[in-house]
Short mmCIF file of C-alpha atoms in Angstrom, two decimals:
data_model
loop_
_atom_site.label_atom_id
_atom_site.label_comp_id
_atom_site.label_asym_id
_atom_site.label_seq_id
_atom_site.Cartn_x
_atom_site.Cartn_y
_atom_site.Cartn_z
CA UNK A 1 0.00 0.00 0.00
CA UNK A 2 2.77 2.32 0.86
CA UNK A 3 4.63 1.81 -2.47
CA UNK A 4 1.53 2.48 -4.58
CA UNK A 5 0.81 5.60 -2.66
CA UNK A 6 4.31 6.87 -3.27
CA UNK A 7 4.00 6.24 -7.00
CA UNK A 8 0.67 8.03 -7.14
CA UNK A 9 2.16 11.07 -5.36
CA UNK A 10 5.12 11.25 -7.77
CA UNK A 11 2.80 11.15 -10.78
CA UNK A 12 0.76 14.03 -9.40
CA UNK A 13 3.89 16.12 -8.93
CA UNK A 14 5.08 15.47 -12.55
CA UNK A 15 1.84 16.54 -14.25
CA UNK A 16 2.55 20.31 -14.10
CA UNK A 17 6.01 19.72 -15.49
CA UNK A 18 4.65 17.65 -18.37
CA UNK A 19 2.07 20.37 -19.11
CA UNK A 20 4.73 23.05 -19.11
CA UNK A 21 6.89 20.99 -21.46
CA UNK A 22 3.99 20.49 -23.84
CA UNK A 23 3.25 24.24 -23.82
CA UNK A 24 6.88 25.04 -24.46
CA UNK A 25 7.00 22.61 -27.34
CA UNK A 26 3.91 24.18 -28.87
CA UNK A 27 5.46 27.65 -28.50
CA UNK A 28 8.66 26.44 -30.17
CA UNK A 29 6.58 25.05 -33.00
CA UNK A 30 4.78 28.36 -33.50
CA UNK A 31 8.08 30.24 -33.41
CA UNK A 32 9.52 27.92 -36.03
CA UNK A 33 6.48 28.56 -38.23
CA UNK A 34 6.87 32.30 -37.80
CA UNK A 35 10.57 32.13 -38.64
CA UNK A 36 9.78 30.20 -41.79
CA UNK A 37 7.18 32.81 -42.78
CA UNK A 38 9.63 35.65 -42.07
CA UNK A 39 12.29 33.91 -44.12
CA UNK A 40 9.87 33.67 -47.02
CA UNK A 41 8.98 37.38 -46.68
CA UNK A 42 12.66 38.28 -46.59
CA UNK A 43 13.23 36.31 -49.78
CA UNK A 44 10.37 38.22 -51.42
CA UNK A 45 11.80 41.57 -50.26
CA UNK A 46 15.24 40.60 -51.51
CA UNK A 47 13.73 39.87 -54.88
CA UNK A 48 11.92 43.21 -54.94
CA UNK A 49 15.08 45.11 -53.94
CA UNK A 50 16.98 43.36 -56.68
CA UNK A 51 14.28 44.43 -59.14
CA UNK A 52 14.47 48.04 -57.91
CA UNK A 53 18.24 48.01 -58.24
CA UNK A 54 17.89 46.83 -61.80
CA UNK A 55 15.41 49.62 -62.50
CA UNK A 56 17.71 52.26 -60.94
CA UNK A 57 20.60 50.96 -63.00
CA UNK A 58 18.50 51.16 -66.14
CA UNK A 59 17.35 54.70 -65.30
CA UNK A 60 20.92 55.80 -64.67
CA UNK A 61 21.94 54.35 -67.99
CA UNK A 62 19.05 56.10 -69.77
CA UNK A 63 19.84 59.39 -67.99
CA UNK A 64 23.46 59.18 -69.01
CA UNK A 65 22.39 58.54 -72.58
CA UNK A 66 19.91 61.47 -72.51
CA UNK A 67 22.50 63.84 -71.04
CA UNK A 68 25.01 62.88 -73.63
CA UNK A 69 22.40 63.61 -76.30
CA UNK A 70 21.94 67.28 -75.14
CA UNK A 71 24.60 69.49 -76.72
CA UNK A 72 26.79 71.74 -74.63
CA UNK A 73 25.80 75.36 -75.18
CA UNK A 74 27.80 78.35 -74.00
CA UNK A 75 25.97 80.63 -71.60
CA UNK A 76 24.94 84.05 -72.93
CA UNK A 77 27.08 87.01 -71.80
CA UNK A 78 26.01 88.89 -68.68
CA UNK A 79 23.22 91.39 -69.26
CA UNK A 80 23.47 94.82 -67.57
CA UNK A 81 20.22 96.39 -68.76
CA UNK A 82 21.40 97.71 -72.14
CA UNK A 83 18.20 98.35 -74.17
CA UNK A 84 19.87 97.35 -77.43
CA UNK A 85 21.01 93.98 -76.02
CA UNK A 86 17.77 92.89 -74.34
CA UNK A 87 16.25 90.89 -77.20
CA UNK A 88 19.54 89.16 -78.19
CA UNK A 89 20.07 88.14 -74.56
CA UNK A 90 16.57 86.68 -74.18
CA UNK A 91 16.86 84.91 -77.54
CA UNK A 92 20.09 83.20 -76.44
CA UNK A 93 18.47 82.12 -73.17
CA UNK A 94 15.52 80.65 -75.08
CA UNK A 95 17.98 78.81 -77.33
CA UNK A 96 19.68 77.27 -74.29
CA UNK A 97 16.34 76.08 -72.91
CA UNK A 98 15.29 74.57 -76.24
CA UNK A 99 18.57 72.65 -76.65
CA UNK A 100 18.72 71.51 -73.01
CA UNK A 101 15.09 70.86 -71.98
CA UNK A 102 15.93 68.18 -69.39
CA UNK A 103 18.53 70.30 -67.62
CA UNK A 104 16.07 73.21 -67.29
CA UNK A 105 12.84 71.26 -66.99
CA UNK A 106 10.90 73.63 -64.68
CA UNK A 107 9.87 77.26 -65.14
CA UNK A 108 11.55 78.26 -61.87
CA UNK A 109 14.84 76.71 -63.03
CA UNK A 110 14.74 78.77 -66.22
CA UNK A 111 13.98 82.00 -64.38
CA UNK A 112 16.77 81.27 -61.89
CA UNK A 113 19.19 80.65 -64.77
CA UNK A 114 18.35 84.04 -66.29
CA UNK A 115 18.77 85.76 -62.91
CA UNK A 116 22.30 84.37 -62.58
CA UNK A 117 23.22 86.14 -65.83
CA UNK A 118 22.00 89.61 -64.78
CA UNK A 119 24.27 92.39 -63.59
CA UNK A 120 24.09 96.12 -62.93
CA UNK A 121 20.65 97.68 -63.18
CA UNK A 122 19.14 94.48 -64.51
CA UNK A 123 20.35 92.57 -61.45
CA UNK A 124 18.86 95.22 -59.13
CA UNK A 125 15.48 94.74 -60.79
CA UNK A 126 15.75 90.95 -60.88
CA UNK A 127 16.76 90.74 -57.23
CA UNK A 128 13.84 92.91 -56.15
CA UNK A 129 11.39 90.84 -58.22
CA UNK A 130 12.74 87.52 -56.86
CA UNK A 131 12.76 88.72 -53.25
CA UNK A 132 9.17 89.89 -53.62
CA UNK A 133 8.21 86.58 -55.28
CA UNK A 134 6.38 88.32 -58.08
CA UNK A 135 4.13 86.17 -60.30
CA UNK A 136 6.60 86.43 -63.18
CA UNK A 137 9.15 84.43 -61.15
CA UNK A 138 7.09 81.26 -61.72
CA UNK A 139 6.88 81.53 -65.50
CA UNK A 140 9.72 82.17 -67.91
CA UNK A 141 7.38 83.60 -70.55
CA UNK A 142 5.96 86.09 -68.02
CA UNK A 143 9.49 86.95 -66.83
CA UNK A 144 10.57 87.44 -70.44
CA UNK A 145 7.60 89.74 -71.08
CA UNK A 146 8.46 91.86 -68.03
CA UNK A 147 12.09 92.18 -69.11
CA UNK A 148 11.05 93.11 -72.63
CA UNK A 149 8.67 95.78 -71.39
CA UNK A 150 11.24 97.22 -69.01
CA UNK A 151 14.53 97.05 -70.91
CA UNK A 152 13.79 96.54 -74.61
CA UNK A 153 13.96 99.61 -76.82
CA UNK A 154 11.33 99.43 -79.52
CA UNK A 155 10.93 101.71 -82.51
CA UNK A 156 7.18 101.17 -82.58
CA UNK A 157 6.49 104.44 -80.75
CA UNK A 158 8.68 106.39 -83.16
CA UNK A 159 6.83 104.85 -86.09
CA UNK A 160 3.47 105.83 -84.63
CA UNK A 161 4.68 109.39 -84.09
CA UNK A 162 5.89 109.62 -87.68
CA UNK A 163 2.55 108.29 -88.96
CA UNK A 164 0.70 110.81 -86.81
CA UNK A 165 2.80 113.65 -88.14
CA UNK A 166 1.76 112.70 -91.69
CA UNK A 167 -1.93 113.32 -90.96
CA UNK A 168 -3.27 116.57 -92.38
CA UNK A 169 -6.38 118.67 -91.89
CA UNK A 170 -6.98 120.81 -94.92
CA UNK A 171 -3.62 122.19 -95.98
CA UNK A 172 -1.92 122.03 -92.59
CA UNK A 173 -0.62 119.13 -90.56
CA UNK A 174 -2.41 118.18 -87.36
CA UNK A 175 0.94 118.26 -85.60
CA UNK A 176 1.84 121.73 -86.84
CA UNK A 177 2.38 124.08 -83.87
CA UNK A 178 0.32 127.24 -83.40
CA UNK A 179 2.72 130.16 -83.74
CA UNK A 180 0.09 132.89 -83.61
CA UNK A 181 1.58 135.82 -81.74
CA UNK A 182 5.14 134.56 -82.18
CA UNK A 183 7.42 136.98 -84.08
CA UNK A 184 8.65 135.81 -87.46
CA UNK A 185 12.20 135.83 -86.17
CA UNK A 186 11.36 132.70 -84.12
CA UNK A 187 9.36 130.75 -86.70
CA UNK A 188 12.39 128.60 -87.44
CA UNK A 189 12.01 127.33 -83.86
CA UNK A 190 8.34 126.45 -84.30
CA UNK A 191 8.87 122.88 -83.07
CA UNK A 192 9.38 124.10 -79.50
CA UNK A 193 5.84 125.54 -79.56
CA UNK A 194 4.24 122.20 -80.53
CA UNK A 195 1.72 121.17 -77.85
CA UNK A 196 1.34 117.62 -79.15
CA UNK A 197 5.05 116.97 -78.71
CA UNK A 198 5.01 118.57 -75.28
CA UNK A 199 2.26 116.23 -74.06
CA UNK A 200 3.71 113.06 -75.63
CA UNK A 201 6.35 110.73 -74.27
CA UNK A 202 9.83 112.16 -75.02
CA UNK A 203 12.61 110.01 -76.41
CA UNK A 204 15.55 108.78 -74.39
CA UNK A 205 18.53 111.14 -74.26
CA UNK A 206 22.02 110.99 -72.76
CA UNK A 207 20.90 112.99 -69.72
CA UNK A 208 17.96 110.79 -68.69
CA UNK A 209 17.44 110.69 -64.94
CA UNK A 210 19.03 107.61 -63.36
CA UNK A 211 17.91 106.38 -59.93
CA UNK A 212 20.94 104.77 -58.27
CA UNK A 213 20.16 102.75 -55.14
CA UNK A 214 22.47 102.05 -52.24
CA UNK A 215 24.08 98.57 -52.40
CA UNK A 216 21.88 95.78 -51.08
CA UNK A 217 18.66 97.83 -51.01
CA UNK A 218 15.38 97.69 -52.93
CA UNK A 219 12.35 100.01 -52.98
CA UNK A 220 10.03 99.35 -50.01
CA UNK A 221 6.31 98.76 -50.21
CA UNK A 222 4.36 101.86 -49.22
CA UNK A 223 0.99 102.08 -47.58
CA UNK A 224 -2.26 102.20 -49.52
CA UNK A 225 -4.11 105.44 -48.79
CA UNK A 226 -7.89 105.59 -48.46
CA UNK A 227 -9.46 108.02 -50.95
CA UNK A 228 -12.80 109.78 -50.87
CA UNK A 229 -15.20 109.76 -53.81
CA UNK A 230 -13.94 113.10 -55.29
CA UNK A 231 -10.35 111.99 -54.77
CA UNK A 232 -11.03 108.67 -56.48
CA UNK A 233 -12.53 110.49 -59.48
CA UNK A 234 -9.50 112.77 -59.68
CA UNK A 235 -7.20 109.75 -59.39
CA UNK A 236 -8.99 107.87 -62.18
CA UNK A 237 -8.78 110.94 -64.42
CA UNK A 238 -5.06 111.38 -63.73
CA UNK A 239 -4.29 107.68 -64.28
CA UNK A 240 -6.28 107.47 -67.53
CA UNK A 241 -4.75 110.65 -68.94
CA UNK A 242 -1.23 109.58 -67.97
CA UNK A 243 -1.70 106.12 -69.49
CA UNK A 244 -3.09 107.63 -72.68
CA UNK A 245 -0.15 110.06 -72.92
CA UNK A 246 2.36 107.27 -72.23
CA UNK A 247 3.72 108.93 -69.09
CA UNK A 248 3.04 105.87 -66.90
CA UNK A 249 2.46 102.18 -67.48
CA UNK A 250 1.26 99.16 -65.54
CA UNK A 251 3.78 97.55 -63.18
CA UNK A 252 4.02 94.04 -61.74
CA UNK A 253 6.50 94.71 -58.94
CA UNK A 254 4.71 94.29 -55.58
CA UNK A 255 6.75 97.05 -53.93
CA UNK A 256 5.70 100.63 -54.57
CA UNK A 257 5.10 104.04 -53.02
CA UNK A 258 1.77 105.27 -51.71
CA UNK A 259 -0.52 107.49 -53.80
CA UNK A 260 -2.68 110.29 -52.40
CA UNK A 261 -4.03 113.72 -53.39
CA UNK A 262 -3.76 117.18 -51.84
CA UNK A 263 -5.94 120.21 -52.43
CA UNK A 264 -4.49 123.20 -54.28
CA UNK A 265 -5.38 126.85 -53.72
CA UNK A 266 -7.95 126.82 -56.49
CA UNK A 267 -9.73 123.84 -54.92
CA UNK A 268 -8.54 121.24 -57.44
CA UNK A 269 -6.67 118.11 -56.39
CA UNK A 270 -3.00 117.48 -57.07
CA UNK A 271 -1.69 113.87 -57.24
CA UNK A 272 1.17 113.16 -54.84
CA UNK A 273 3.31 110.05 -54.36
CA UNK A 274 5.08 109.23 -51.11
CA UNK A 275 8.64 108.57 -52.29
CA UNK A 276 10.21 109.04 -48.85
CA UNK A 277 11.13 105.36 -48.62
CA UNK A 278 12.78 105.48 -52.04
CA UNK A 279 14.65 108.69 -51.21
CA UNK A 280 16.19 107.09 -48.13
CA UNK A 281 17.92 104.38 -50.18
CA UNK A 282 18.79 106.53 -53.20
CA UNK A 283 22.33 107.76 -53.80
CA UNK A 284 22.25 111.52 -53.22
CA UNK A 285 23.77 113.12 -56.31
CA UNK A 286 24.68 116.79 -55.94
CA UNK A 287 24.92 119.22 -58.83
CA UNK A 288 25.79 122.96 -58.83
CA UNK A 289 22.85 125.34 -59.25
CA UNK A 290 23.16 128.88 -60.64
CA UNK A 291 22.73 131.77 -58.20
CA UNK A 292 19.94 134.29 -58.71
CA UNK A 293 22.42 137.13 -58.42
CA UNK A 294 24.53 135.59 -61.16
CA UNK A 295 21.50 135.40 -63.44
CA UNK A 296 20.72 139.08 -62.86
CA UNK A 297 24.31 140.05 -63.66
CA UNK A 298 23.84 138.71 -67.17
CA UNK A 299 21.10 141.32 -67.75
CA UNK A 300 23.55 144.22 -67.51
CA UNK A 301 22.91 146.60 -70.41
CA UNK A 302 19.82 144.76 -71.70
CA UNK A 303 17.01 146.92 -73.12
CA UNK A 304 14.61 144.35 -74.64
CA UNK A 305 13.47 141.19 -72.85
CA UNK A 306 11.80 137.92 -73.91
CA UNK A 307 10.20 135.47 -71.46
CA UNK A 308 9.34 131.84 -72.28
CA UNK A 309 6.84 129.74 -70.32
CA UNK A 310 7.74 126.05 -70.22
CA UNK A 311 4.96 123.61 -71.15
CA UNK A 312 4.66 120.44 -69.01
CA UNK A 313 8.22 120.87 -67.79
CA UNK A 314 8.05 118.05 -65.24
CA UNK A 315 7.24 115.46 -67.91
CA UNK A 316 9.89 116.40 -70.45
CA UNK A 317 12.69 114.24 -69.07
CA UNK A 318 12.68 110.44 -69.23
CA UNK A 319 13.60 108.02 -66.50
CA UNK A 320 16.75 106.08 -67.38
CA UNK A 321 15.88 102.83 -69.11
CA UNK A 322 15.86 100.05 -66.54
CA UNK A 323 15.05 102.36 -63.61
CA UNK A 324 11.33 102.81 -64.29
CA UNK A 325 10.37 99.99 -61.90
CA UNK A 326 11.85 101.95 -59.00
CA UNK A 327 9.19 104.67 -59.43
CA UNK A 328 6.29 102.21 -58.97
CA UNK A 329 3.33 103.44 -56.92
CA UNK A 330 0.20 101.77 -55.54
CA UNK A 331 -3.38 102.93 -56.01
CA UNK A 332 -6.66 101.31 -54.94
CA UNK A 333 -7.32 100.40 -58.57
CA UNK A 334 -3.91 99.32 -59.85
CA UNK A 335 -0.12 99.36 -59.75
CA UNK A 336 1.82 101.71 -62.06
CA UNK A 337 5.29 103.07 -62.73
CA UNK A 338 6.54 106.31 -64.30
CA UNK A 339 8.33 106.60 -67.62
CA UNK A 340 9.04 110.30 -67.02
CA UNK A 341 10.32 112.13 -63.99
CA UNK A 342 7.60 114.07 -62.14
CA UNK A 343 8.27 117.66 -61.12
CA UNK A 344 11.69 118.24 -62.66
CA UNK A 345 12.99 120.77 -65.16
CA UNK A 346 15.33 119.68 -67.93
CA UNK A 347 16.80 120.86 -71.23
CA UNK A 348 15.17 120.33 -74.63
CA UNK A 349 11.90 121.81 -73.34
CA UNK A 350 8.72 122.94 -75.07
CA UNK A 351 7.04 126.28 -74.38
CA UNK A 352 3.52 127.73 -74.35
CA UNK A 353 3.30 130.35 -77.07
CA UNK A 354 0.23 132.00 -75.53
CA UNK A 355 2.08 132.65 -72.25
CA UNK A 356 5.34 133.88 -73.73
CA UNK A 357 6.37 137.54 -73.96
CA UNK A 358 8.53 138.68 -76.85
CA UNK A 359 10.56 141.89 -77.23
CA UNK A 360 9.09 143.54 -74.12
CA UNK A 361 10.65 146.42 -72.20
CA UNK A 362 9.43 145.05 -68.83
CA UNK A 363 8.91 141.44 -67.72
CA UNK A 364 8.18 139.78 -64.38
CA UNK A 365 10.40 136.95 -63.17
CA UNK A 366 10.28 135.11 -59.82
CA UNK A 367 8.72 137.98 -57.89
CA UNK A 368 10.81 140.67 -59.58
CA UNK A 369 10.13 143.18 -62.33
CA UNK A 370 13.02 143.42 -64.79
CA UNK A 371 13.41 146.51 -66.94
CA UNK A 372 16.27 148.54 -68.44
CA UNK A 373 16.40 150.49 -65.14
CA UNK A 374 17.20 147.34 -63.16
CA UNK A 375 15.42 144.90 -60.85
CA UNK A 376 12.60 145.87 -58.48
CA UNK A 377 10.11 143.83 -56.42
CA UNK A 378 6.84 142.90 -58.07
CA UNK A 379 4.03 145.18 -56.86
CA UNK A 380 1.68 142.21 -56.51
CA UNK A 381 4.18 140.55 -54.19
CA UNK A 382 4.54 143.75 -52.17
CA UNK A 383 0.77 144.02 -51.72
CA UNK A 384 0.44 140.41 -50.60
CA UNK A 385 1.01 141.10 -46.84
CA UNK A 386 -1.71 143.77 -46.94
CA UNK A 387 -4.25 141.14 -47.96
CA UNK A 388 -3.64 138.90 -44.94
CA UNK A 389 -6.70 140.21 -43.08
CA UNK A 390 -8.96 139.26 -45.99
CA UNK A 391 -8.26 135.57 -45.52
CA UNK A 392 -11.33 133.43 -44.79
CA UNK A 393 -9.33 131.47 -42.23
CA UNK A 394 -8.57 134.50 -40.00
CA UNK A 395 -11.08 136.54 -37.98
CA UNK A 396 -10.98 140.13 -39.25
CA UNK A 397 -10.08 142.54 -36.43
CA UNK A 398 -8.88 146.06 -37.15
CA UNK A 399 -7.31 148.01 -34.28
CA UNK A 400 -5.00 151.01 -33.87
CA UNK A 401 -1.95 148.77 -33.92
CA UNK A 402 -3.07 147.33 -37.24
CA UNK A 403 -3.55 150.87 -38.61
CA UNK A 404 -0.02 151.86 -37.58
CA UNK A 405 1.39 148.71 -39.10
CA UNK A 406 -0.62 149.30 -42.26
CA UNK A 407 0.69 152.85 -42.71
CA UNK A 408 4.24 151.74 -42.00
CA UNK A 409 4.11 148.79 -44.38
CA UNK A 410 2.42 150.86 -47.07
CA UNK A 411 5.14 153.47 -47.02
CA UNK A 412 7.87 150.84 -47.04
CA UNK A 413 6.43 148.53 -49.68
CA UNK A 414 5.31 151.20 -52.11
CA UNK A 415 8.73 152.88 -51.98
CA UNK A 416 10.64 149.69 -52.66
CA UNK A 417 13.99 150.57 -54.24
CA UNK A 418 15.03 149.73 -57.76
CA UNK A 419 18.30 147.81 -57.80
CA UNK A 420 20.45 148.48 -60.83
CA UNK A 421 22.29 145.69 -62.61
CA UNK A 422 25.86 145.32 -61.27
CA UNK A 423 28.68 145.97 -63.67
CA UNK A 424 31.64 143.71 -62.81
CA UNK A 425 33.98 146.00 -64.77
CA UNK A 426 33.45 148.93 -62.34
CA UNK A 427 34.70 149.46 -58.80
CA UNK A 428 32.77 148.25 -55.72
CA UNK A 429 33.06 149.96 -52.29
CA UNK A 430 32.22 148.45 -48.88
CA UNK A 431 31.50 151.00 -46.09
CA UNK A 432 31.46 149.74 -42.47
CA UNK A 433 30.37 151.73 -39.40
CA UNK A 434 32.31 151.98 -36.13
CA UNK A 435 29.66 150.58 -33.78
CA UNK A 436 30.83 148.59 -30.72
CA UNK A 437 27.63 146.52 -30.64
CA UNK A 438 27.46 145.23 -34.19
CA UNK A 439 28.74 145.74 -37.69
CA UNK A 440 26.70 147.43 -40.37
CA UNK A 441 28.12 147.47 -43.86
CA UNK A 442 26.93 149.09 -47.05
CA UNK A 443 27.85 147.72 -50.43
CA UNK A 444 28.10 150.59 -52.92
CA UNK A 445 28.54 150.50 -56.64
CA UNK A 446 29.95 153.51 -58.44
CA UNK A 447 26.93 153.73 -60.70
CA UNK A 448 26.32 157.44 -60.11
CA UNK A 449 29.52 158.25 -62.00
CA UNK A 450 28.13 156.39 -64.96
CA UNK A 451 24.88 158.40 -64.74
CA UNK A 452 26.78 161.68 -64.60
CA UNK A 453 28.76 160.75 -67.65
CA UNK A 454 25.58 159.81 -69.55
CA UNK A 455 23.91 163.11 -68.54
#
């Protein structure tokens, strides 16, 4: 009995061990199955990788063959904004793209290639356009159109002007200037009295206005001003007239100055552009200006005077080709840039015949009346302070102090002296007083001797 009991107890103790061994064997069997499946998957992946390697090798071989089929083309020379070289430069770039389409497959790659070949003024424009990410940077055709509009010199405008000059009305040409009131001695200069030429776009000349920017700068983007209904009407009229005359054109550069209007004395509105941001980054060129006294010295001995009134003086000088984009300005209805320089006087001007004075003995000039006697203040300028109390912006109050000031000013202004023209060939005398407080000097010209001799 004891032996059987011992055997039964040992069997009971071995059952958990047998169960654990069976479970372990089953787990090993599952692991072996998984390893076999993984090995099969690895073999499949190895086959796929081998196939991909074969494809890559084939693509590399085809790419090498395609590259060898594209001819090597020399890059065009650097372009600096020369109007006469714009079209040849763009044509050479288009030739490179047509012969090497795979090397320059995208539009951005072609635009970037052109930008690397720009220098001087053209590089300034291209850098500003690329930094602003203008729409033309994503299309070579659009970029080419912008460059053509900005830098290319076309004779189409000259042809249109010549065709216009051939039009006649009756026996006279429509472009013939009106010289009514102009003496016959000046009829050989009739072209300077032509209004149609004065209001049209002038041609480029050696002294066109260049806008040089400081290194590493580009025109900033100005604010957009809010305009009232009358201001918007005045703006539309100014923009339409300027576009029709060819003084401005549409611009694609996002940067630009602000546009607003100010009221003039007569109540009309004057267009103004906020170029303060552009002025801060512009190279300040300094030129000598003639002195007023020097101009009056040239009138010594003159007896007959002629005065010319300049017609549209501010629009008679062109912006240097390639610098027009720097004058861009923003309006609520569009983006434009100037082809002429606003508010600047220049040579080769046109004049208004109806406002000119010929062979006169007395003319007014910059607040002075010029005559054979000399230079004296204009009476209208002298009377201007007396009209201050008539202003609508000041409350009219007349008092004894105002009466005294009025009498004093009247006697002083009405008796304004006439200054004779200085003669540099005669002697000048400087007289100085002996005051201990200050120095008073009198500049005399021995003109009375000349009068005595003449008498």
